[in-house]
């Protein structure tokens, strides 16, 4: 596997690194692959869990009617 990913110019119009804020904006404005929004949502959920921002709630005080 090469050290750096090199996209095929016939398949990729642009590539580069974006901050989380830039990516949120780009997902609303640019065309992405069909599963890009779902992948970014999973990333955000993972990061929230890793940072400890997922707060445990006592039973009966979940995030919605389908929880607990």
JSON list of C-alpha atoms in Angstrom, two decimals:
[
{"chain": "A", "resi": 1, "resn": "UNK", "atom": "CA", "xyz": [0.00, 0.00, 0.00]},
{"chain": "A", "resi": 2, "resn": "UNK", "atom": "CA", "xyz": [1.42, 3.42, -0.89]},
{"chain": "A", "resi": 3, "resn": "UNK", "atom": "CA", "xyz": [2.35, 5.88, 1.86]},
{"chain": "A", "resi": 4, "resn": "UNK", "atom": "CA", "xyz": [-0.15, 8.44, 0.61]},
{"chain": "A", "resi": 5, "resn": "UNK", "atom": "CA", "xyz": [-3.54, 8.04, -1.00]},
{"chain": "A", "resi": 6, "resn": "UNK", "atom": "CA", "xyz": [-3.48, 9.31, -4.56]},
{"chain": "A", "resi": 7, "resn": "UNK", "atom": "CA", "xyz": [-6.96, 9.74, -6.03]},
{"chain": "A", "resi": 8, "resn": "UNK", "atom": "CA", "xyz": [-7.59, 9.07, -9.69]},
{"chain": "A", "resi": 9, "resn": "UNK", "atom": "CA", "xyz": [-8.11, 12.48, -11.37]},
{"chain": "A", "resi": 10, "resn": "UNK", "atom": "CA", "xyz": [-10.71, 10.90, -13.65]},
{"chain": "A", "resi": 11, "resn": "UNK", "atom": "CA", "xyz": [-12.81, 9.97, -10.60]},
{"chain": "A", "resi": 12, "resn": "UNK", "atom": "CA", "xyz": [-12.10, 12.73, -8.06]},
{"chain": "A", "resi": 13, "resn": "UNK", "atom": "CA", "xyz": [-12.56, 16.41, -8.87]},
{"chain": "A", "resi": 14, "resn": "UNK", "atom": "CA", "xyz": [-10.90, 17.65, -5.65]},
{"chain": "A", "resi": 15, "resn": "UNK", "atom": "CA", "xyz": [-9.42, 16.19, -2.50]},
{"chain": "A", "resi": 16, "resn": "UNK", "atom": "CA", "xyz": [-7.97, 17.62, 0.66]},
{"chain": "A", "resi": 17, "resn": "UNK", "atom": "CA", "xyz": [-8.30, 17.80, 4.42]},
{"chain": "A", "resi": 18, "resn": "UNK", "atom": "CA", "xyz": [-11.18, 19.73, 6.00]},
{"chain": "A", "resi": 19, "resn": "UNK", "atom": "CA", "xyz": [-11.81, 20.73, 9.57]},
{"chain": "A", "resi": 20, "resn": "UNK", "atom": "CA", "xyz": [-14.96, 19.31, 11.16]},
{"chain": "A", "resi": 21, "resn": "UNK", "atom": "CA", "xyz": [-16.67, 22.67, 10.68]},
{"chain": "A", "resi": 22, "resn": "UNK", "atom": "CA", "xyz": [-15.65, 22.84, 7.02]},
{"chain": "A", "resi": 23, "resn": "UNK", "atom": "CA", "xyz": [-16.86, 19.29, 6.45]},
{"chain": "A", "resi": 24, "resn": "UNK", "atom": "CA", "xyz": [-20.25, 20.04, 8.02]},
{"chain": "A", "resi": 25, "resn": "UNK", "atom": "CA", "xyz": [-20.63, 22.95, 5.59]},
{"chain": "A", "resi": 26, "resn": "UNK", "atom": "CA", "xyz": [-19.35, 20.97, 2.61]},
{"chain": "A", "resi": 27, "resn": "UNK", "atom": "CA", "xyz": [-21.83, 18.15, 3.26]},
{"chain": "A", "resi": 28, "resn": "UNK", "atom": "CA", "xyz": [-24.64, 20.67, 2.83]},
{"chain": "A", "resi": 29, "resn": "UNK", "atom": "CA", "xyz": [-23.21, 22.34, -0.27]},
{"chain": "A", "resi": 30, "resn": "UNK", "atom": "CA", "xyz": [-21.24, 19.75, -2.25]},
{"chain": "A", "resi": 31, "resn": "UNK", "atom": "CA", "xyz": [-22.17, 16.42, -3.82]},
{"chain": "A", "resi": 32, "resn": "UNK", "atom": "CA", "xyz": [-20.78, 13.43, -1.96]},
{"chain": "A", "resi": 33, "resn": "UNK", "atom": "CA", "xyz": [-21.10, 9.66, -2.25]},
{"chain": "A", "resi": 34, "resn": "UNK", "atom": "CA", "xyz": [-24.49, 8.39, -1.05]},
{"chain": "A", "resi": 35, "resn": "UNK", "atom": "CA", "xyz": [-23.25, 7.10, 2.32]},
{"chain": "A", "resi": 36, "resn": "UNK", "atom": "CA", "xyz": [-21.09, 10.11, 3.24]},
{"chain": "A", "resi": 37, "resn": "UNK", "atom": "CA", "xyz": [-23.69, 11.70, 5.53]},
{"chain": "A", "resi": 38, "resn": "UNK", "atom": "CA", "xyz": [-24.21, 8.43, 7.40]},
{"chain": "A", "resi": 39, "resn": "UNK", "atom": "CA", "xyz": [-20.45, 7.91, 7.75]},
{"chain": "A", "resi": 40, "resn": "UNK", "atom": "CA", "xyz": [-19.99, 11.42, 9.15]},
{"chain": "A", "resi": 41, "resn": "UNK", "atom": "CA", "xyz": [-22.86, 10.87, 11.61]},
{"chain": "A", "resi": 42, "resn": "UNK", "atom": "CA", "xyz": [-21.19, 7.66, 12.83]},
{"chain": "A", "resi": 43, "resn": "UNK", "atom": "CA", "xyz": [-17.91, 9.55, 13.21]},
{"chain": "A", "resi": 44, "resn": "UNK", "atom": "CA", "xyz": [-19.59, 12.27, 15.29]},
{"chain": "A", "resi": 45, "resn": "UNK", "atom": "CA", "xyz": [-21.27, 9.66, 17.52]},
{"chain": "A", "resi": 46, "resn": "UNK", "atom": "CA", "xyz": [-17.95, 7.88, 18.01]},
{"chain": "A", "resi": 47, "resn": "UNK", "atom": "CA", "xyz": [-16.15, 11.11, 18.88]},
{"chain": "A", "resi": 48, "resn": "UNK", "atom": "CA", "xyz": [-18.89, 12.10, 21.34]},
{"chain": "A", "resi": 49, "resn": "UNK", "atom": "CA", "xyz": [-18.60, 8.73, 23.08]},
{"chain": "A", "resi": 50, "resn": "UNK", "atom": "CA", "xyz": [-14.80, 8.99, 23.20]},
{"chain": "A", "resi": 51, "resn": "UNK", "atom": "CA", "xyz": [-14.86, 12.48, 24.69]},
{"chain": "A", "resi": 52, "resn": "UNK", "atom": "CA", "xyz": [-17.23, 11.44, 27.47]},
{"chain": "A", "resi": 53, "resn": "UNK", "atom": "CA", "xyz": [-19.97, 13.78, 26.28]},
{"chain": "A", "resi": 54, "resn": "UNK", "atom": "CA", "xyz": [-22.37, 10.84, 26.22]},
{"chain": "A", "resi": 55, "resn": "UNK", "atom": "CA", "xyz": [-23.90, 11.34, 29.65]},
{"chain": "A", "resi": 56, "resn": "UNK", "atom": "CA", "xyz": [-25.36, 8.34, 31.44]},
{"chain": "A", "resi": 57, "resn": "UNK", "atom": "CA", "xyz": [-28.87, 9.06, 32.62]},
{"chain": "A", "resi": 58, "resn": "UNK", "atom": "CA", "xyz": [-30.83, 7.24, 35.31]},
{"chain": "A", "resi": 59, "resn": "UNK", "atom": "CA", "xyz": [-33.56, 4.86, 34.05]},
{"chain": "A", "resi": 60, "resn": "UNK", "atom": "CA", "xyz": [-36.61, 6.75, 32.85]},
{"chain": "A", "resi": 61, "resn": "UNK", "atom": "CA", "xyz": [-34.60, 9.83, 31.82]},
{"chain": "A", "resi": 62, "resn": "UNK", "atom": "CA", "xyz": [-33.37, 8.70, 28.41]},
{"chain": "A", "resi": 63, "resn": "UNK", "atom": "CA", "xyz": [-33.00, 10.70, 25.24]},
{"chain": "A", "resi": 64, "resn": "UNK", "atom": "CA", "xyz": [-36.49, 9.91, 23.98]},
{"chain": "A", "resi": 65, "resn": "UNK", "atom": "CA", "xyz": [-39.50, 7.62, 24.15]},
{"chain": "A", "resi": 66, "resn": "UNK", "atom": "CA", "xyz": [-37.64, 4.71, 22.53]},
{"chain": "A", "resi": 67, "resn": "UNK", "atom": "CA", "xyz": [-34.83, 4.73, 25.09]},
{"chain": "A", "resi": 68, "resn": "UNK", "atom": "CA", "xyz": [-34.45, 3.09, 28.50]}
]
